[in-house]
């Protein structure tokens, strides 16, 4: 459900960053850490991917 976030960014000028995945469809948490900054306002992530079934490490 990325489209609503894309629309919000268009409307507000916010920047949408997508956490990259590895070949197994797992989030690359080391890359995620690099994406965060003092300007980060919202982080949104599904616990379980509806497309791939991968379980994301939300506690991290």
PDB file of C-alpha atoms in Angstrom:
ATOM      1  CA  UNK A   1       0.000   0.000   0.000  1.00  0.00           C
ATOM      2  CA  UNK A   2       2.667   2.461  -1.027  1.00  0.00           C
ATOM      3  CA  UNK A   3       0.395   4.548  -3.273  1.00  0.00           C
ATOM      4  CA  UNK A   4      -1.241   6.566  -0.445  1.00  0.00           C
ATOM      5  CA  UNK A   5       2.245   7.466   0.831  1.00  0.00           C
ATOM      6  CA  UNK A   6       3.296   8.517  -2.677  1.00  0.00           C
ATOM      7  CA  UNK A   7       0.195  10.693  -2.982  1.00  0.00           C
ATOM      8  CA  UNK A   8       0.863  12.292   0.403  1.00  0.00           C
ATOM      9  CA  UNK A   9       4.420  13.087  -0.652  1.00  0.00           C
ATOM     10  CA  UNK A  10       3.178  14.684  -3.875  1.00  0.00           C
ATOM     11  CA  UNK A  11       0.726  16.799  -1.906  1.00  0.00           C
ATOM     12  CA  UNK A  12       3.086  17.876   0.881  1.00  0.00           C
ATOM     13  CA  UNK A  13       6.544  17.755  -0.682  1.00  0.00           C
ATOM     14  CA  UNK A  14       7.650  15.075   1.783  1.00  0.00           C
ATOM     15  CA  UNK A  15      10.324  12.586   0.731  1.00  0.00           C
ATOM     16  CA  UNK A  16       9.485   8.876   0.561  1.00  0.00           C
ATOM     17  CA  UNK A  17      12.359   6.460   1.082  1.00  0.00           C
ATOM     18  CA  UNK A  18      11.930   2.718   0.558  1.00  0.00           C
ATOM     19  CA  UNK A  19      14.021   0.236   2.540  1.00  0.00           C
ATOM     20  CA  UNK A  20      15.848  -2.016   0.071  1.00  0.00           C
ATOM     21  CA  UNK A  21      15.447  -5.802   0.209  1.00  0.00           C
ATOM     22  CA  UNK A  22      17.938  -8.580  -0.383  1.00  0.00           C
ATOM     23  CA  UNK A  23      17.413 -11.500  -2.807  1.00  0.00           C
ATOM     24  CA  UNK A  24      15.350 -13.381  -0.198  1.00  0.00           C
ATOM     25  CA  UNK A  25      12.924 -10.457   0.154  1.00  0.00           C
ATOM     26  CA  UNK A  26      14.226  -9.501   3.598  1.00  0.00           C
ATOM     27  CA  UNK A  27      14.667  -5.870   4.582  1.00  0.00           C
ATOM     28  CA  UNK A  28      18.281  -4.716   4.554  1.00  0.00           C
ATOM     29  CA  UNK A  29      18.378  -3.317   8.082  1.00  0.00           C
ATOM     30  CA  UNK A  30      21.916  -1.932   7.753  1.00  0.00           C
ATOM     31  CA  UNK A  31      20.712   0.192   4.822  1.00  0.00           C
ATOM     32  CA  UNK A  32      17.616   1.193   6.784  1.00  0.00           C
ATOM     33  CA  UNK A  33      19.792   2.533   9.612  1.00  0.00           C
ATOM     34  CA  UNK A  34      21.669   4.714   7.112  1.00  0.00           C
ATOM     35  CA  UNK A  35      18.388   6.190   5.831  1.00  0.00           C
ATOM     36  CA  UNK A  36      17.314   7.611   9.197  1.00  0.00           C
ATOM     37  CA  UNK A  37      18.162  11.198  10.080  1.00  0.00           C
ATOM     38  CA  UNK A  38      17.062  13.962  12.417  1.00  0.00           C
ATOM     39  CA  UNK A  39      14.604  14.967   9.675  1.00  0.00           C
ATOM     40  CA  UNK A  40      12.805  11.597   9.800  1.00  0.00           C
ATOM     41  CA  UNK A  41       9.196  12.143  10.892  1.00  0.00           C
ATOM     42  CA  UNK A  42       7.440   8.832  10.149  1.00  0.00           C
ATOM     43  CA  UNK A  43       8.609   5.247   9.734  1.00  0.00           C
ATOM     44  CA  UNK A  44       6.029   2.810   8.390  1.00  0.00           C
ATOM     45  CA  UNK A  45       6.702  -0.876   7.870  1.00  0.00           C
ATOM     46  CA  UNK A  46       4.546  -3.989   7.631  1.00  0.00           C
ATOM     47  CA  UNK A  47       5.315  -6.720  10.121  1.00  0.00           C
ATOM     48  CA  UNK A  48       4.597  -9.425   7.528  1.00  0.00           C
ATOM     49  CA  UNK A  49       4.785  -8.895   3.767  1.00  0.00           C
ATOM     50  CA  UNK A  50       1.473  -9.702   2.098  1.00  0.00           C
ATOM     51  CA  UNK A  51       3.320 -10.321  -1.184  1.00  0.00           C
ATOM     52  CA  UNK A  52       6.277 -12.429  -0.042  1.00  0.00           C
ATOM     53  CA  UNK A  53       5.283 -13.686   3.401  1.00  0.00           C
ATOM     54  CA  UNK A  54       8.551 -12.516   4.937  1.00  0.00           C
ATOM     55  CA  UNK A  55       8.437 -11.491   8.589  1.00  0.00           C
ATOM     56  CA  UNK A  56      10.183  -8.184   9.188  1.00  0.00           C
ATOM     57  CA  UNK A  57      12.261  -7.596  12.368  1.00  0.00           C
ATOM     58  CA  UNK A  58      10.028  -4.854  13.782  1.00  0.00           C
ATOM     59  CA  UNK A  59      11.714  -4.822  17.218  1.00  0.00           C
ATOM     60  CA  UNK A  60      14.981  -3.833  15.544  1.00  0.00           C
TER      61      UNK A  60
END
